[in-house]
Coordinates of C-alpha atoms in Angstrom, one line a residue:
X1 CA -139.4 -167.8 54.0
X2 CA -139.9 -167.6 50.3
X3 CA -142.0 -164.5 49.2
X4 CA -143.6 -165.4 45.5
X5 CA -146.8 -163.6 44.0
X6 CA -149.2 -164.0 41.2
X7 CA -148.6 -161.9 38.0
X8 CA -150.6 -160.9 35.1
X9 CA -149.1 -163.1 32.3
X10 CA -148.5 -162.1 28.8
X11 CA -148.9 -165.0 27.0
X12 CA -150.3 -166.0 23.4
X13 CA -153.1 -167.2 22.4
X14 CA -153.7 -170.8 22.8
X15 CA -154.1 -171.6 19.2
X16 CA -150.5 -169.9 18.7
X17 CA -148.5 -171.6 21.7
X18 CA -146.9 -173.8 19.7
X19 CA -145.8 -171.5 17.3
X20 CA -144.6 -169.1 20.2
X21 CA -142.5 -171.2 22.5
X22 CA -138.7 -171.5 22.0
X23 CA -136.2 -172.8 23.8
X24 CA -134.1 -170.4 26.1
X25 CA -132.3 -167.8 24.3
X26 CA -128.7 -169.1 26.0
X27 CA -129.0 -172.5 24.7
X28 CA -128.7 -171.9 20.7
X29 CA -126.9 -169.7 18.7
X30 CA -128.1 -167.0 16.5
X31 CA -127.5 -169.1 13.7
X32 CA -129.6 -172.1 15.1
X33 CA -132.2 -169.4 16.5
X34 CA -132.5 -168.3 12.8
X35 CA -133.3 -171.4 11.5
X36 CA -135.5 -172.4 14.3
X37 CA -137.7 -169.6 13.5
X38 CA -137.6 -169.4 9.2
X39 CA -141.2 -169.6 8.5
X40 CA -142.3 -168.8 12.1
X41 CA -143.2 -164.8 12.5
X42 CA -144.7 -166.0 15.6
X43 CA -141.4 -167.7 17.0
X44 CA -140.7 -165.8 20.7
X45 CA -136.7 -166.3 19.0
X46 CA -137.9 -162.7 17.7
X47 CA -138.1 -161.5 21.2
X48 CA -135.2 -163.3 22.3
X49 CA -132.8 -163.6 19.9
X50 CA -133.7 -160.5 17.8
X51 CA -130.4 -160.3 15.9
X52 CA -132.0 -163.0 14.1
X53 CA -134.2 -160.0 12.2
X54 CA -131.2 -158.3 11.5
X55 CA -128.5 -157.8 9.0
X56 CA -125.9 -161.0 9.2
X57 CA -123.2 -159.8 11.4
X58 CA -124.7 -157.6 13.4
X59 CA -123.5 -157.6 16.9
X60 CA -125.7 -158.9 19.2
X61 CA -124.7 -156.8 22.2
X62 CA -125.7 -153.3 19.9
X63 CA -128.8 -151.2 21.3
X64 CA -130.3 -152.2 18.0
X65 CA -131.0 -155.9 18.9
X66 CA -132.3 -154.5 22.3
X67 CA -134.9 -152.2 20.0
X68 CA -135.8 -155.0 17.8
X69 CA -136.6 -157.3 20.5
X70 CA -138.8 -154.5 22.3
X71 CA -140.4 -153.5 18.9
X72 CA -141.7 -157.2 18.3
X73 CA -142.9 -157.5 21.2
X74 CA -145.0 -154.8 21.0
X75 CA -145.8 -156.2 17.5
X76 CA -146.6 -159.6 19.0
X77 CA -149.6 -157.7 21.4
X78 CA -150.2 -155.4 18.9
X79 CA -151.4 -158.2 16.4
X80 CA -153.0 -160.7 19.2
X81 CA -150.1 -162.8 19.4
X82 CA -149.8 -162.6 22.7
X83 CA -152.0 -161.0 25.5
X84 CA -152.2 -160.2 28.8
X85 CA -154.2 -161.8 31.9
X86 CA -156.8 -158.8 33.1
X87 CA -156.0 -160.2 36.9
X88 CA -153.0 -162.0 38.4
X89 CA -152.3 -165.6 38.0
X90 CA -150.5 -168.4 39.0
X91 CA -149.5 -170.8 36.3
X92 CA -148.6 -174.2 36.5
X93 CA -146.3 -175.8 33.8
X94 CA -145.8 -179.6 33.7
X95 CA -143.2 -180.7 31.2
X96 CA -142.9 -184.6 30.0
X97 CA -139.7 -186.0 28.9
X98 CA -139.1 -189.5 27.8
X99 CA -141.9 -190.8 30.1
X100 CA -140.6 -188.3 33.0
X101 CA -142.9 -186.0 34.0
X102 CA -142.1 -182.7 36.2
X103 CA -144.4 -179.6 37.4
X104 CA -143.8 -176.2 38.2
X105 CA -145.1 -173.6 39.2
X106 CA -144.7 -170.1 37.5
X107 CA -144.6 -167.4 39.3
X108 CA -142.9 -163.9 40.3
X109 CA -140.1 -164.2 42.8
X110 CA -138.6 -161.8 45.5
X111 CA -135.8 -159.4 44.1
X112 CA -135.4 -159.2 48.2
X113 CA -135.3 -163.0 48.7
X114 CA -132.3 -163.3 45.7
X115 CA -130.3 -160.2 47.4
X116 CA -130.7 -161.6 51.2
X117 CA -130.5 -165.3 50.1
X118 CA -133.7 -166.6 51.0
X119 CA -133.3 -167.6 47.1
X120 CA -129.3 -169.5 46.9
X121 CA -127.3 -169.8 44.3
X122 CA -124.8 -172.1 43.2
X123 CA -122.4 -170.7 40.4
X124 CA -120.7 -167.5 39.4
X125 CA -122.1 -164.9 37.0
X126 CA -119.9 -163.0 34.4
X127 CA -120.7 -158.7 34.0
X128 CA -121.1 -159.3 30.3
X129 CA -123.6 -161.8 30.5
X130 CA -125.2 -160.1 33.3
X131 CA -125.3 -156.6 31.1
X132 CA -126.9 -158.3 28.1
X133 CA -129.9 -159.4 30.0
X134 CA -130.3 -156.1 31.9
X135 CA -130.2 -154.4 28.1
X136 CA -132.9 -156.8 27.0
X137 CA -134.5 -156.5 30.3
X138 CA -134.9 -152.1 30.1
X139 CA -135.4 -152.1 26.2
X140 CA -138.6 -154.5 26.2
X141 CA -139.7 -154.0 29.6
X142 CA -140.3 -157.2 30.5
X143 CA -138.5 -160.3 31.7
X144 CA -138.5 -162.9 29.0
X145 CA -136.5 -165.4 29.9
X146 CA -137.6 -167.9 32.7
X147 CA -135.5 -168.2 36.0
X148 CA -135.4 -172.2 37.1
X149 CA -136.0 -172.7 40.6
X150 CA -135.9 -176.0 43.1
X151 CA -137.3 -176.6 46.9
X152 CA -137.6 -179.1 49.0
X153 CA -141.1 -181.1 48.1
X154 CA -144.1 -179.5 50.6
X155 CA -147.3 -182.4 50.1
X156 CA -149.2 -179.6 50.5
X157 CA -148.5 -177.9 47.6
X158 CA -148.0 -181.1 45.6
X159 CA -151.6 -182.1 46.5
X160 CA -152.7 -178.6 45.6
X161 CA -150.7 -178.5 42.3
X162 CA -152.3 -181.6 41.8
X163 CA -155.6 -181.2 42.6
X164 CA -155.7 -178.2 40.1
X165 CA -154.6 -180.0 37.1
X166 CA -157.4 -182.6 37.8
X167 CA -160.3 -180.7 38.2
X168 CA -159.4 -177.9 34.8
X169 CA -158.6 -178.0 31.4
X170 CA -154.9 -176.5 30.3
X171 CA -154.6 -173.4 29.0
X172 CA -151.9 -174.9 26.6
X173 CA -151.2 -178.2 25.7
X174 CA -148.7 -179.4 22.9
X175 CA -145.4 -181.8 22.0
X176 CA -142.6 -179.7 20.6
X177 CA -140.7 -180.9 17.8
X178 CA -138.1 -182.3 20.1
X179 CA -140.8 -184.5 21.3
X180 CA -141.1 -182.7 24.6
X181 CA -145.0 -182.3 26.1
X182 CA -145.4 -178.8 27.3
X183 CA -149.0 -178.2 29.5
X184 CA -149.9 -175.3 31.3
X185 CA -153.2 -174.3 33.5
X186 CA -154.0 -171.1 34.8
X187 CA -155.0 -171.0 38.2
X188 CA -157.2 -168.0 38.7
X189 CA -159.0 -168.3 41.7
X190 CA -159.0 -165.4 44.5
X191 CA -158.8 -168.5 46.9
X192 CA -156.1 -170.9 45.2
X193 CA -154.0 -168.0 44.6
X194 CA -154.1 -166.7 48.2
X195 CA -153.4 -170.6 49.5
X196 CA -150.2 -171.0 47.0
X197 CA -148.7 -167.5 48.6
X198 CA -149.1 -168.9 52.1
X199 CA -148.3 -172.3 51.3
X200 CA -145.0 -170.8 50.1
X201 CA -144.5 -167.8 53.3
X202 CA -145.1 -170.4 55.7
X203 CA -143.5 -173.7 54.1
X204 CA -140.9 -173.0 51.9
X205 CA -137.5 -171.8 53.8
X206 CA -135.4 -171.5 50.8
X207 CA -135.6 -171.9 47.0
X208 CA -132.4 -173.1 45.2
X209 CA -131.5 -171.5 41.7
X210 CA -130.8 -174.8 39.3
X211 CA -130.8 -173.3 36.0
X212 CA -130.9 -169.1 34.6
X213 CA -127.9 -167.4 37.2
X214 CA -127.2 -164.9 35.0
X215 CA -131.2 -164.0 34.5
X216 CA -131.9 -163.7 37.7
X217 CA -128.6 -161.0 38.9
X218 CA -130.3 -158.8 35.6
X219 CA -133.2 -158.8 37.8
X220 CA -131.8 -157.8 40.4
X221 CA -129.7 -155.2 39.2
X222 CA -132.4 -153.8 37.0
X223 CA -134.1 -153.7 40.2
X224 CA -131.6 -151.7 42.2
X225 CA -131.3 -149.2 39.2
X226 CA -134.6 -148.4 39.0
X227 CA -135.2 -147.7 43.2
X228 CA -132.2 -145.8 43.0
X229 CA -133.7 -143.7 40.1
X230 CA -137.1 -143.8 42.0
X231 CA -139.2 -145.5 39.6
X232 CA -140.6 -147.8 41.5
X233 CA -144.3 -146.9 43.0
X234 CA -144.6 -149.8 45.6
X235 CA -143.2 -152.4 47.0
X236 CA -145.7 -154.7 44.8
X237 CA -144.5 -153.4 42.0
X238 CA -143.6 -156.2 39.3
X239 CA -140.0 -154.7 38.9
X240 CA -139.3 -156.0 42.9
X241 CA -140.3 -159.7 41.3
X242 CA -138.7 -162.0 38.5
X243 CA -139.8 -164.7 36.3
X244 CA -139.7 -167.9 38.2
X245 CA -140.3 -171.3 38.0
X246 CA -140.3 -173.4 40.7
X247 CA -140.4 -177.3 40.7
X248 CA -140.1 -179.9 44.1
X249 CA -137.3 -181.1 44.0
X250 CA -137.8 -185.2 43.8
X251 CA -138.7 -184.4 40.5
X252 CA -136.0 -183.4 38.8
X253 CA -133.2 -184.8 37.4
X254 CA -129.7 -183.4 36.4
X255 CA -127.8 -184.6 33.7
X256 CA -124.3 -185.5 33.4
X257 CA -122.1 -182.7 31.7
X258 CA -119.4 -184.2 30.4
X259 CA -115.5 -183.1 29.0
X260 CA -113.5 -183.3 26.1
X261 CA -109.9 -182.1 25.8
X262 CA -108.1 -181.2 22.3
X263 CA -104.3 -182.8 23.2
X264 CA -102.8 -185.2 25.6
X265 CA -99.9 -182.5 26.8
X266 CA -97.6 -184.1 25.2
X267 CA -98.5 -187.6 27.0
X268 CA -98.3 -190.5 24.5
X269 CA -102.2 -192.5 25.1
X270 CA -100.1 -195.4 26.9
X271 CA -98.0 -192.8 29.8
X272 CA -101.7 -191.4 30.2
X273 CA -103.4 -194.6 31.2
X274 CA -100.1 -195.7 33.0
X275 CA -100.2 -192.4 34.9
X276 CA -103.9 -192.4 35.4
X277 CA -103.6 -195.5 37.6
X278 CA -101.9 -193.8 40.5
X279 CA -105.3 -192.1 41.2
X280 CA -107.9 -195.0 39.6
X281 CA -108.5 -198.2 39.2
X282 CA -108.6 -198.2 34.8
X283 CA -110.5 -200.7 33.1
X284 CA -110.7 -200.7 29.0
X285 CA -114.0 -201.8 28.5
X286 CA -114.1 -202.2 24.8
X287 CA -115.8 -200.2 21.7
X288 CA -119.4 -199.8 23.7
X289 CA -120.0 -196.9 25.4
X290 CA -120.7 -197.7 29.1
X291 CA -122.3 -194.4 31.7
X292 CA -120.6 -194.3 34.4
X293 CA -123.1 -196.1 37.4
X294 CA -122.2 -194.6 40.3
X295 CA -120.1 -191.4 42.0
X296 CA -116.5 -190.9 41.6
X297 CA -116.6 -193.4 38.6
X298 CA -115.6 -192.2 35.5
X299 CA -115.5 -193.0 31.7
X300 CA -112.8 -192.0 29.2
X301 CA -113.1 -192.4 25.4
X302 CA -109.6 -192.4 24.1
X303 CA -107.8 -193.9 20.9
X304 CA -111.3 -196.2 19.3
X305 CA -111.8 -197.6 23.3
X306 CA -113.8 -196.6 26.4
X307 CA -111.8 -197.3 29.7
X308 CA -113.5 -197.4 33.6
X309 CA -111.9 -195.1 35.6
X310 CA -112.7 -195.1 39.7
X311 CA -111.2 -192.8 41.7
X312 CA -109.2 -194.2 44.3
X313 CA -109.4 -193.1 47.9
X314 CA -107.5 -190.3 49.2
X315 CA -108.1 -188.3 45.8
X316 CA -110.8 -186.5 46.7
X317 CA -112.6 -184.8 50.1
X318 CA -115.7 -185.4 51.7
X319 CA -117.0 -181.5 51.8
X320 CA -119.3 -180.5 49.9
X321 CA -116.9 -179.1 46.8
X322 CA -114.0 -181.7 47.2
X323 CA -116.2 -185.1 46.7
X324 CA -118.0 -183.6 43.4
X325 CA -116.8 -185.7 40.5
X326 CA -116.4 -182.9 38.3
X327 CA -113.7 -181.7 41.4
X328 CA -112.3 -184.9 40.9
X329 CA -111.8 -184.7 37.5
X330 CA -110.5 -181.9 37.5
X331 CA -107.6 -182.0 40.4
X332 CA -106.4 -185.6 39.2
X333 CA -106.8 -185.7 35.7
X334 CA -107.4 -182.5 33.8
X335 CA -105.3 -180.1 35.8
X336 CA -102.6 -182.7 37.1
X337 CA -101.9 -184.7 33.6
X338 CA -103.9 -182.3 30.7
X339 CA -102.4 -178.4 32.2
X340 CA -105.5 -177.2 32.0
X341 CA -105.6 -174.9 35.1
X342 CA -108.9 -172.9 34.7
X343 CA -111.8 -174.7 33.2
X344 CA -113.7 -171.6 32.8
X345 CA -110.8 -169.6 30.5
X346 CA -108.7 -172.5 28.5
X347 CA -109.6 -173.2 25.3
X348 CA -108.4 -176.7 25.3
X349 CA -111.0 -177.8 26.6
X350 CA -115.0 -178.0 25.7
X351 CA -117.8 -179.2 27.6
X352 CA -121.1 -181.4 25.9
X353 CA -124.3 -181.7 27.8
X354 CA -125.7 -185.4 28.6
X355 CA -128.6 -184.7 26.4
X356 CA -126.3 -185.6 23.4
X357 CA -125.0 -189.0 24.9
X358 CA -121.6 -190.8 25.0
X359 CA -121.8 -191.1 20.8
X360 CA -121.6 -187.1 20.4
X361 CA -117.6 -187.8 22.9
X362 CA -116.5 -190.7 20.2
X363 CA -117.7 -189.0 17.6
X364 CA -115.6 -185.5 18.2
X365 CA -112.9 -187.7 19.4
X366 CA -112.8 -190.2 16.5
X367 CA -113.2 -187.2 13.9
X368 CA -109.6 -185.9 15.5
X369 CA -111.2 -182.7 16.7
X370 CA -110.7 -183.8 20.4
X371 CA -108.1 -186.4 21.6
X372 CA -110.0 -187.5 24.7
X373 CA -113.3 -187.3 26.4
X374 CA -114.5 -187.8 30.0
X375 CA -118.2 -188.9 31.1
X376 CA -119.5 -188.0 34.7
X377 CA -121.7 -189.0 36.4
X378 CA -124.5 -186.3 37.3
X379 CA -124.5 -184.1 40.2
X380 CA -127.5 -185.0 42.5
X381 CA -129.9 -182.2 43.2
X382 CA -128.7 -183.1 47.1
X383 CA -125.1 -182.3 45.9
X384 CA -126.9 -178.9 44.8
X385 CA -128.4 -177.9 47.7
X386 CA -125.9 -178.2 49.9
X387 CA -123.3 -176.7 47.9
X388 CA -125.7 -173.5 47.8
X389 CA -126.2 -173.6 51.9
X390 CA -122.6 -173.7 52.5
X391 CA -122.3 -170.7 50.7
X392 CA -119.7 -172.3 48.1
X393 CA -120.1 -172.2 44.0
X394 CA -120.1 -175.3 41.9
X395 CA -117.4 -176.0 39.5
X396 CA -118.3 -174.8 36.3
X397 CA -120.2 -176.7 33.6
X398 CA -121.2 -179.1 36.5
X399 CA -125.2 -179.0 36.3
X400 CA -127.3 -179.8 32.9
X401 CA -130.8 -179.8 33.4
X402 CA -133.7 -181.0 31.1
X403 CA -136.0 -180.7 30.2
X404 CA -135.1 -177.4 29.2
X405 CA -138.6 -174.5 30.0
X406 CA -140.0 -172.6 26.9
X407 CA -139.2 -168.8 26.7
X408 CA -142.6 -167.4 25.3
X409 CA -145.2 -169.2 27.3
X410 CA -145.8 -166.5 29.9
X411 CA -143.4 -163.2 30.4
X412 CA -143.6 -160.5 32.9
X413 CA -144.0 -157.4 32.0
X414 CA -142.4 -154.7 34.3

């Protein structure tokens, strides 16, 4: 069963949160971080993305970006930025989105429960990415970046969640400039806290990583560096928990993540549609863009026209893997007709979150930066799950999730 605790939350002051919350540091470039924060000295990008207060062309693997991230955050408590909660809290964090609403709760999660698979996970991590965290991680002490975790819904808990937001005022409450409503309350209380850690002991078998893979192996292996180092006092000691989130999972959605590919190898537009119809049904659907409305259908943005593709039967499998449309995809089109092999490595190929829509496809294909693009339908959080209990890793780029947690709101301090 899933093993979370309360944590005393740094966190800024509520007249500041605004100013403080960023989006995750992996999402944005340094460039983009930069701007985001011109203006802002209370921007967390100077915590997360550090090389932003550095010299232009800095690398931003050097020890110095580590030190400049751990010296403003000392600034930011130094100053009153941020502070830290005198007694260990729970914090729920509800986030609206178009209309969509979906709550969370933060809180510290099992380095034991990631390790023995009590939490799963779904997708590789790469060393590199894995190393840059652990830097960041050991230069600030503190986890900064927020781990995104699903289960399947307990009424319990909902009603609990629930019944806390109705009967106290937030802590935080505030639309970002994206026009995404960010609220979080405290929850405090000796009792509540004590009925949210057995809620989750005795209800909660598994929780599913859906978003921050790479965040949560850094935790891990800062973990494992520091027992075998013997710094660790307890077994309650914040360096044996992460940063998590973790939302029921009827309310979340994933968004599609689509493809585009640079060349047609060597395929004229007219042998690729012919040779596309041994494996689909293809329908040219005109100059509208059209989302695909259902599993194994596709749609393909090529020469000025958007075409309906369905896969036929007998091109996919029915575990859990082989019937993914992004498996699909890539065994019958992008592999079999495009050569691209390995996803992951070829540079052919790029990959554009749902979040942009169909326009941001036509638009790279139509500006002759891309020849073709591909729309997917999204991956169903069910897909997720039981991808992560068989043990097996989802294709890459197969998951976009929004909307997207704020890095700043409340860090852990190890």
């Amino acid at each position: 069963m899933a093993i979370i605790r309360p944590f005393k939350g740094l966190r800024p002051e509520a007249g500041l949160a605004a100013r403080v919350a960023a989006k995750p540091y992996d999402v944005l470039s340094s460039a983009e971080a930069k701007v985001a924060a011109a203006g802002n000295p209370y921007a967390y990008y100077h915590v997360s993305k550090s090389e932003i207060d550095l010299p232009d062309g800095t690398d931003i693997h050097s020890q110095a970006v580590y030190d400049k991230a751990a010296e403003n955050l000392q600034r930011f408590v130094k100053e009153g930025v941020l502070f830290q909660d005198e007694q260990p809290c729970y914090y729920i964090y509800k986030l609206v989105m178009d209309g969509r609403a979906q709550t969370g709760l933060v809180c510290a999660s099992s380095v034991a429960d990631y390790n023995n698979g009590i939490i799963k996970k779904h997708e590789f991590t790469r060393p590199e990415k894995e190393q840059d965290r652990i830097n960041h991680i050991k230069a600030t002490r503190a986890q900064t970046g927020n781990v995104f975790l699903a289960y399947t819904d307990v009424p319990e808990l909902n009603v609990l969640i629930d019944h806390w937001q109705q009967q106290h005022a937030p802590a935080y409450d505030f639309t970002a400039d994206d026009g995404i409503q960010h609220t979080v309350w405290v929850v405090s209380d000796p009792a509540a806290v004590k009925q949210i850690t057995s809620l989750f002991a005795e209800k909660v078998p598994h929780t599913y990583i859906a978003d921050g893979h790479h965040r949560a192996a850094s935790a891990s292996l800062v973990q494992k560096e520091f027992a075998e180092k013997q710094l660790i006092k307890s077994g309650e000691d914040p360096v044996n928990f992460f940063l998590t989130t973790i939302f029921p999972a009827s309310q979340l959605a994933i968004l599609d993540y689509n493809r585009l590919v640079k060349d047609l190898n060597g395929h004229s537009a007219a042998d690729l549609l012919s040779r596309l119809e041994y494996d689909f049904t293809v329908e040219n659907v005109g100059h509208v863009p059209q989302k695909p409305a259902m599993l194994h259908e596709f749609s393909m943005y090529l020469e000025g026209n958007w075409y309906r593709l369905v896969a036929r039967e007998g091109t996919y499998t029915t575990d859990p893997i082989g019937i993914l449309d992004v498996t699909i995809l890539q065994h019958n089109v992008l592999d079999k007709l495009l050569g691209i092999q390995d996803p992951r490595t070829d540079k052919r190929i790029d990959f554009v979150g749902g979040i942009r829509g169909l326009e941001e496809l036509a638009r790279r294909v139509d500006s002759g930066e891309m020849k073709v693009a591909f729309a997917l339908y999204p991956v169903t959080i069910q897909q997720l799950f039981d991808i992560a209990d068989s043990g097996n890793v989802m294709p890459p780029k197969s998951t976009w999730f929004e909307p997207k947690l704020r890095d700043g709101l409340i860090t852990q301090t190890i």
